Structure formats: C-alpha cells, structure tokens
Amino acid sequence: MAKAVWNGATLAESDRTIVVEGNHYFPPDAINKQYFQDSSTHTTCPWKGVASYYTISVDGQANKDAAWYYPETKDAAKNIKGYIAFWKGVKVEA
C-alpha cells in the first residue's frame, strides 16, 4: 500500500499505484480531494503529454504545484491518464 503524506495529512493511499520514472502515480479515486486545489500551471513531457497541477493545502499551509497529473496523455503513457503523482516535500511511502 502506497501513501502520500504532507504536513501530517494523508493526501492519497492506494495499493494500485503505477510507478513511472520513480514516481508513484495514484488513481484519482485514491486522493483526499479536500487537500487539492486546481493550479493554472502546465508543463509538457515529450512522451507523456501536457501535465496539469494541484496546489496542496493542509491546515492553512499551501504547497504550490506539489501534485501533477495528465488529463490527456500520449499513447505511451495511457496507463497513467488522470493518475496523480507528488513532489516538493510530499513523502510517498510504499
């Protein structure tokens, strides 16, 4: 079971993560949505596509763009479409 934790809060937990490039991608139904706020940030990966981001907010503290996902993917990354991954101090325990 993989778990993503930041600022004492469990952001996501699942036994169905997909590991890509060392990152655990959590299925959309595994996240605790109350901690996620849409961000206007987007980046592009040459083989996965355009990523969208979430800012994580826990107890009044914000971690800007600490989670990302691919709402649409290129063919090579279809298996992680909509799945969420973390960085910027979010600890993922697997």
XYZ file of N, CA, C and O in Angstrom, residues 22 72 91 94:
16
model
N 10.236 6.435 -11.338
C 10.460 6.529 -9.904
C 9.355 7.211 -9.121
O 9.451 7.340 -7.903
N -4.928 14.257 -20.273
C -4.845 13.543 -21.551
C -3.380 13.153 -21.713
O -2.502 13.915 -21.324
N 5.868 13.229 1.036
C 6.546 11.949 1.250
C 5.632 10.816 0.775
O 4.485 10.706 1.209
N 6.018 3.557 0.351
C 5.487 2.406 -0.401
C 5.835 1.102 0.290
O 6.728 1.048 1.080
